[in-house]
Amino acid sequence: MKVLVTGGAGYIGSHVVRQLGRAGHEVVVFDNLSTGYRWAVTCGELVVGDLADEQALEALFETHRFDAVLHFAANIVVPESVSNPLKYYSNNTRNTLNLLKAIERHRVPHMVFSSTAAVYGMPAETVLTEDLPLAPINPYGASKMMSERMIMDLAAASSLGYVILRYFNVAGANPEGVLGQATPEATHLIKVACECVAGVREGMSVFGTDYDTRDGTCVRDYIHVEDLAKAHVMALDYMARGGESVVLNCGYGRGFTVREVIDVVREQAGVDFPVTETGRRAGDPAALMADNRRITETLGWTPDFDDLATIVRTALAWEKIWQDRKAGS
Ligand code: UDP
């Protein structure tokens, strides 16, 4: 297939682009390089541009006849979405609308959308099925929920087919050391802990130790970025075979506490670093895990890296490569 990947120079998008190339797809990446990198586009063509620029989008769709669009480009920092909500409604929701207008005009038949477990908000359940009511508690989750809805409505009114993937906690890096998370000012737990090991942070905080979980810290379902990337490639194959539009959780269906994650990082690195226990971070649900039966049944997806030590090892290896590269440049 000829595939457009928005945000293909970013952390998750770049892993997907690499796998798409290996699967024989022809890739065009559209990315404004605000948080992505040129070097991360390891196959296909990179077009630097912004989804806010409708003329640039039109030119892109006039130049290429896409069989599918994979839409990753977005802002993803929850606290920032709370302090600057309109940035999220612009860059996530409005830009998805711009993209959908081009998809409609050019009758692109397939779309894969990067959504998030944040659309579920603070559910009473800890293992989440896709059919739960959506109740995001921050503008980031709301911006993604609104995007999902626009995709579904356009699909109902046209021949567009979609696979919406709701990511749980994505971590880890390409095991060959070619790609990984390079986001500046990262806030995600495993990345932050890896930066402590690398010495670029003095220490870190555990946000809340009074949750109703096995050790009082939050439980999350950490999925390796390569397994997530595989789900995207399989989603494309599924749509090419005529599969129905569907929403799928992406997670392993089990969780680790914040303390467990930090222990595994210390163990795998063989290095200790200061950890301070502080109060809860606003908007953190106690426990979130994916019910992943639907993705398993629908796509035939099975994980290759369902092991926290492996996730952490690949993240640590990448962190070293990335910090060395930055120091050398
Ligand atoms: N967390 C933490 N310290 C950090 C970063 C995260 O204790 O420096 C906790 C956070 O409160 C949450 C879990 O780790 O309970 C996962 O947070 P992350 O930001 O990685 O992902 P989220 O689940 O918010 O998408």
PDB file of N, CA, C and O in Angstrom, residues 55-66 105-106:
ATOM      1  N   GLN A  55      -3.468  24.057   2.725  1.00  0.00           N
ATOM      2  CA  GLN A  55      -2.948  24.078   1.348  1.00  0.00           C
ATOM      3  C   GLN A  55      -1.832  23.053   1.182  1.00  0.00           C
ATOM      4  O   GLN A  55      -1.758  22.369   0.162  1.00  0.00           O
ATOM      5  N   ALA A  56      -0.978  22.956   2.208  1.00  0.00           N
ATOM      6  CA  ALA A  56       0.107  21.969   2.144  1.00  0.00           C
ATOM      7  C   ALA A  56      -0.476  20.552   2.100  1.00  0.00           C
ATOM      8  O   ALA A  56       0.011  19.680   1.376  1.00  0.00           O
ATOM      9  N   LEU A  57      -1.553  20.354   2.865  1.00  0.00           N
ATOM     10  CA  LEU A  57      -2.201  19.040   2.878  1.00  0.00           C
ATOM     11  C   LEU A  57      -2.783  18.715   1.507  1.00  0.00           C
ATOM     12  O   LEU A  57      -2.644  17.597   0.998  1.00  0.00           O
ATOM     13  N   GLU A  58      -3.441  19.697   0.934  1.00  0.00           N
ATOM     14  CA  GLU A  58      -4.054  19.483  -0.382  1.00  0.00           C
ATOM     15  C   GLU A  58      -2.973  19.139  -1.408  1.00  0.00           C
ATOM     16  O   GLU A  58      -3.142  18.212  -2.206  1.00  0.00           O
ATOM     17  N   ALA A  59      -1.860  19.872  -1.362  1.00  0.00           N
ATOM     18  CA  ALA A  59      -0.757  19.604  -2.294  1.00  0.00           C
ATOM     19  C   ALA A  59      -0.233  18.181  -2.103  1.00  0.00           C
ATOM     20  O   ALA A  59       0.055  17.463  -3.070  1.00  0.00           O
ATOM     21  N   LEU A  60      -0.144  17.757  -0.845  1.00  0.00           N
ATOM     22  CA  LEU A  60       0.348  16.406  -0.533  1.00  0.00           C
ATOM     23  C   LEU A  60      -0.579  15.340  -1.130  1.00  0.00           C
ATOM     24  O   LEU A  60      -0.124  14.381  -1.758  1.00  0.00           O
ATOM     25  N   PHE A  61      -1.872  15.527  -0.929  1.00  0.00           N
ATOM     26  CA  PHE A  61      -2.838  14.537  -1.421  1.00  0.00           C
ATOM     27  C   PHE A  61      -2.996  14.597  -2.940  1.00  0.00           C
ATOM     28  O   PHE A  61      -3.426  13.631  -3.557  1.00  0.00           O
ATOM     29  N   GLU A  62      -2.662  15.746  -3.528  1.00  0.00           N
ATOM     30  CA  GLU A  62      -2.698  15.830  -4.999  1.00  0.00           C
ATOM     31  C   GLU A  62      -1.486  15.135  -5.606  1.00  0.00           C
ATOM     32  O   GLU A  62      -1.564  14.551  -6.673  1.00  0.00           O
ATOM     33  N   THR A  63      -0.366  15.189  -4.893  1.00  0.00           N
ATOM     34  CA  THR A  63       0.872  14.573  -5.399  1.00  0.00           C
ATOM     35  C   THR A  63       0.820  13.055  -5.282  1.00  0.00           C
ATOM     36  O   THR A  63       1.325  12.345  -6.145  1.00  0.00           O
ATOM     37  N   HIS A  64       0.229  12.563  -4.183  1.00  0.00           N
ATOM     38  CA  HIS A  64       0.241  11.120  -3.932  1.00  0.00           C
ATOM     39  C   HIS A  64      -1.187  10.582  -3.879  1.00  0.00           C
ATOM     40  O   HIS A  64      -2.072  11.244  -3.366  1.00  0.00           O
ATOM     41  N   ARG A  65      -1.343   9.381  -4.364  1.00  0.00           N
ATOM     42  CA  ARG A  65      -2.652   8.733  -4.210  1.00  0.00           C
ATOM     43  C   ARG A  65      -2.517   7.691  -3.093  1.00  0.00           C
ATOM     44  O   ARG A  65      -2.005   6.587  -3.301  1.00  0.00           O
ATOM     45  N   PHE A  66      -2.960   8.051  -1.891  1.00  0.00           N
ATOM     46  CA  PHE A  66      -2.746   7.189  -0.731  1.00  0.00           C
ATOM     47  C   PHE A  66      -3.829   6.107  -0.630  1.00  0.00           C
ATOM     48  O   PHE A  66      -5.009   6.373  -0.817  1.00  0.00           O
ATOM     49  N   ARG A 105     -12.012  14.375   0.484  1.00  0.00           N
ATOM     50  CA  ARG A 105     -11.892  14.923  -0.875  1.00  0.00           C
ATOM     51  C   ARG A 105     -11.207  13.938  -1.813  1.00  0.00           C
ATOM     52  O   ARG A 105     -11.590  13.809  -2.969  1.00  0.00           O
ATOM     53  N   HIS A 106     -10.207  13.234  -1.287  1.00  0.00           N
ATOM     54  CA  HIS A 106      -9.410  12.362  -2.157  1.00  0.00           C
ATOM     55  C   HIS A 106      -9.818  10.897  -2.022  1.00  0.00           C
ATOM     56  O   HIS A 106      -9.152  10.013  -2.540  1.00  0.00           O
TER      57      HIS A 106
END
